[in-house]
Amino acid sequence: MHHRQLFLRHVAQTSDAPLAIEITQAAGNWLWDADGKKYLDLISGIAVSNIGHGHSAVKSAINDQVDKYMHVMVYGEIVQSPQVQYATWLTNHLPSTLNSVYFVNSGSEAVEGAIKLAKRVTGKTEIISFRNSYHGSTMGALSVGNTEERKNAFRPLIPDNTVLTYNDPAAIQAISSRTAAVIIEPIQAEAGVITPNSEFLQQLREACSTHGAMFILDECQTGFGRTGTLFAFEQMNLVPDILVLGKAVGGGMPLGCFIADIASMQAFTHDPVLGHITTFGGHPVCCAAGLAAAQVLEDEKLMEHIPNLLQVFTSKLQHPKIKSFRHAGLLMAVEFYSVEDNFSIIKKLIDKGLFVDWFLFAADCMRLAPPLTLTRHEAEHACEIILAVLNE
Ligand SMILES: Cc1ncc(COP(=O)(O)O)c(C=O)c1O
């Protein structure tokens, strides 16, 4: 029986219409399927493969670590050098108050940890979040994000969550002395690349300071160069109390983390002791891969190349069928006039060898989030195919 049939029969599904393309190889900016057809990757496994696929530095780091040790002990009890080195690299690249890294396995788990930390540090319970944000699918992360439609089937969720509208000044007034934390994406990704109005995030940040709430930024999608700087908040003149990372943080391996000041993070060590624990969080192989990928991002100066690529997309993606084109670095949304148009265009593009996708909360938008290693020539090639499909 073919893998595709076995996939549908034995691998739990998330929709009635999975793409179900069998990928047999991925290298650089390209994917190959079981029939030998190749696809230009324009989504990076949803903001994961920021340095492309199968980079030799990442593969060597993984192999070296596998040769030394894999899992040896649960998180937090013993010194594991890949964790130590990666935590040091991350904190060296962050403002001085973000100096303690708690490694977990995924973005959702990092969100869970951040919420727990904020409750524990502030002694308060209200979590403020924003409509159409996506913070993950576990119960806590689901509670503080998503749409009502996605949440309703799973209620009751965690209590005392207030959901506000992104970019609405009323949100700032809603923060009070009851608020434990505000969690927000610096750029809303799954909502279809929605950027904050000027001052919105700074005012939220200030209101959190005024009312003793923690300001949590979820940079799972915007981190690791995606928007032109290592982290998007660097362009926003603010510093979060807790930074949540996932996706590209593991260089293609499963990893997440939340980062805060050590004085806050110490809260997990007492009342109760082991206030947050994980078996595999910060797996040594994943940390080694993540660190290698982060170093590649820096050493190969991949972020410097973004304006050049963006210039191709912004100048070429102009067409009567395109309603708008939104972008934050290489996190791009092409908005069409209907959901039907979007899905039919995406299907045709995949048939023609461009790997593109939609957004969870913006079904009329096509996602373009290629590896930052995309060449100018590949960007031009992608735009030509997109325009050809739009002209059909
Ligand atoms: C902004 C954001 N936060 C959190 C998550 C959850 O990450 P994970 O799927 O690794 O649990 C995602 C995943 O798409 C995300 O985009």
PDB file of N, CA and C in Angstrom, residues 7 27 37 40 42 54 56 102 113 137 174 186 194 197 216 225 228 230 266 277 287 302 319 337 350 382:
ATOM      1  N   PHE A   7      -0.867   6.955   5.261  1.00  0.00           N
ATOM      2  CA  PHE A   7      -0.926   8.250   5.965  1.00  0.00           C
ATOM      3  C   PHE A   7      -2.376   8.578   6.318  1.00  0.00           C
ATOM      4  N   ALA A  27      16.343  20.324   0.513  1.00  0.00           N
ATOM      5  CA  ALA A  27      17.701  20.887   0.569  1.00  0.00           C
ATOM      6  C   ALA A  27      17.646  22.340   0.133  1.00  0.00           C
ATOM      7  N   LYS A  37       9.169  15.326  -8.369  1.00  0.00           N
ATOM      8  CA  LYS A  37       8.794  16.708  -8.693  1.00  0.00           C
ATOM      9  C   LYS A  37       9.388  17.647  -7.651  1.00  0.00           C
ATOM     10  N   LEU A  40       9.595  24.922  -4.998  1.00  0.00           N
ATOM     11  CA  LEU A  40      10.314  26.003  -4.318  1.00  0.00           C
ATOM     12  C   LEU A  40       9.562  26.284  -3.014  1.00  0.00           C
ATOM     13  N   LEU A  42       8.147  28.282  -0.336  1.00  0.00           N
ATOM     14  CA  LEU A  42       7.840  29.691  -0.037  1.00  0.00           C
ATOM     15  C   LEU A  42       7.163  29.846   1.321  1.00  0.00           C
ATOM     16  N   GLY A  54      18.366  21.601   5.580  1.00  0.00           N
ATOM     17  CA  GLY A  54      19.547  20.734   5.550  1.00  0.00           C
ATOM     18  C   GLY A  54      20.869  21.468   5.499  1.00  0.00           C
ATOM     19  N   SER A  56      24.533  22.423   6.170  1.00  0.00           N
ATOM     20  CA  SER A  56      25.588  21.510   6.630  1.00  0.00           C
ATOM     21  C   SER A  56      25.995  21.807   8.073  1.00  0.00           C
ATOM     22  N   TYR A 102      14.153  29.528  29.624  1.00  0.00           N
ATOM     23  CA  TYR A 102      13.540  28.245  29.997  1.00  0.00           C
ATOM     24  C   TYR A 102      13.202  27.521  28.690  1.00  0.00           C
ATOM     25  N   GLY A 113       4.204  28.096  29.591  1.00  0.00           N
ATOM     26  CA  GLY A 113       5.180  28.445  30.634  1.00  0.00           C
ATOM     27  C   GLY A 113       5.151  29.931  30.940  1.00  0.00           C
ATOM     28  N   SER A 137      -2.116  25.391  20.388  1.00  0.00           N
ATOM     29  CA  SER A 137      -3.324  24.572  20.465  1.00  0.00           C
ATOM     30  C   SER A 137      -3.525  23.858  21.796  1.00  0.00           C
ATOM     31  N   ALA A 174      -8.082  48.697  29.006  1.00  0.00           N
ATOM     32  CA  ALA A 174      -8.573  47.481  29.682  1.00  0.00           C
ATOM     33  C   ALA A 174      -7.561  46.918  30.678  1.00  0.00           C
ATOM     34  N   PRO A 186       3.965  40.570  18.125  1.00  0.00           N
ATOM     35  CA  PRO A 186       4.368  41.905  17.669  1.00  0.00           C
ATOM     36  C   PRO A 186       3.811  42.211  16.280  1.00  0.00           C
ATOM     37  N   ILE A 194      -0.750  41.256  10.188  1.00  0.00           N
ATOM     38  CA  ILE A 194      -1.302  42.534  10.642  1.00  0.00           C
ATOM     39  C   ILE A 194      -0.246  43.218  11.520  1.00  0.00           C
ATOM     40  N   ASN A 197      -0.349  49.420  14.784  1.00  0.00           N
ATOM     41  CA  ASN A 197      -0.322  50.863  14.534  1.00  0.00           C
ATOM     42  C   ASN A 197       0.775  51.480  15.383  1.00  0.00           C
ATOM     43  N   ILE A 216       4.018  40.051  27.618  1.00  0.00           N
ATOM     44  CA  ILE A 216       4.573  38.854  26.961  1.00  0.00           C
ATOM     45  C   ILE A 216       4.501  39.035  25.450  1.00  0.00           C
ATOM     46  N   GLY A 225      14.997  36.530  12.477  1.00  0.00           N
ATOM     47  CA  GLY A 225      15.273  37.245  11.240  1.00  0.00           C
ATOM     48  C   GLY A 225      14.100  37.405  10.308  1.00  0.00           C
ATOM     49  N   GLY A 228      13.318  40.942   9.462  1.00  0.00           N
ATOM     50  CA  GLY A 228      14.414  41.848   9.112  1.00  0.00           C
ATOM     51  C   GLY A 228      15.395  42.106  10.240  1.00  0.00           C
ATOM     52  N   LEU A 230      16.740  40.292  14.208  1.00  0.00           N
ATOM     53  CA  LEU A 230      16.705  38.983  14.860  1.00  0.00           C
ATOM     54  C   LEU A 230      15.317  38.749  15.488  1.00  0.00           C
ATOM     55  N   GLN A 266      13.118  32.775  38.779  1.00  0.00           N
ATOM     56  CA  GLN A 266      13.364  32.042  40.034  1.00  0.00           C
ATOM     57  C   GLN A 266      12.061  31.594  40.687  1.00  0.00           C
ATOM     58  N   ILE A 277       8.106  21.910  34.988  1.00  0.00           N
ATOM     59  CA  ILE A 277       9.126  20.912  34.638  1.00  0.00           C
ATOM     60  C   ILE A 277       8.773  20.229  33.323  1.00  0.00           C
ATOM     61  N   CYS A 287      18.871  21.778  20.922  1.00  0.00           N
ATOM     62  CA  CYS A 287      19.606  23.006  21.261  1.00  0.00           C
ATOM     63  C   CYS A 287      20.848  23.153  20.386  1.00  0.00           C
ATOM     64  N   LEU A 302      22.068  36.837   6.773  1.00  0.00           N
ATOM     65  CA  LEU A 302      20.881  36.580   5.949  1.00  0.00           C
ATOM     66  C   LEU A 302      19.843  37.701   6.050  1.00  0.00           C
ATOM     67  N   HIS A 319      -1.236  43.192  -9.407  1.00  0.00           N
ATOM     68  CA  HIS A 319      -2.125  42.554 -10.372  1.00  0.00           C
ATOM     69  C   HIS A 319      -3.556  42.893  -9.972  1.00  0.00           C
ATOM     70  N   TYR A 337      -9.518  38.682  -3.624  1.00  0.00           N
ATOM     71  CA  TYR A 337     -10.858  39.213  -3.394  1.00  0.00           C
ATOM     72  C   TYR A 337     -11.813  38.195  -2.799  1.00  0.00           C
ATOM     73  N   ILE A 350       0.807  25.240  -6.295  1.00  0.00           N
ATOM     74  CA  ILE A 350       1.456  24.013  -5.819  1.00  0.00           C
ATOM     75  C   ILE A 350       1.639  23.048  -6.999  1.00  0.00           C
ATOM     76  N   ALA A 382       9.510  32.845  -8.672  1.00  0.00           N
ATOM     77  CA  ALA A 382       8.243  32.649  -7.946  1.00  0.00           C
ATOM     78  C   ALA A 382       7.209  33.669  -8.405  1.00  0.00           C
TER      79      ALA A 382
END
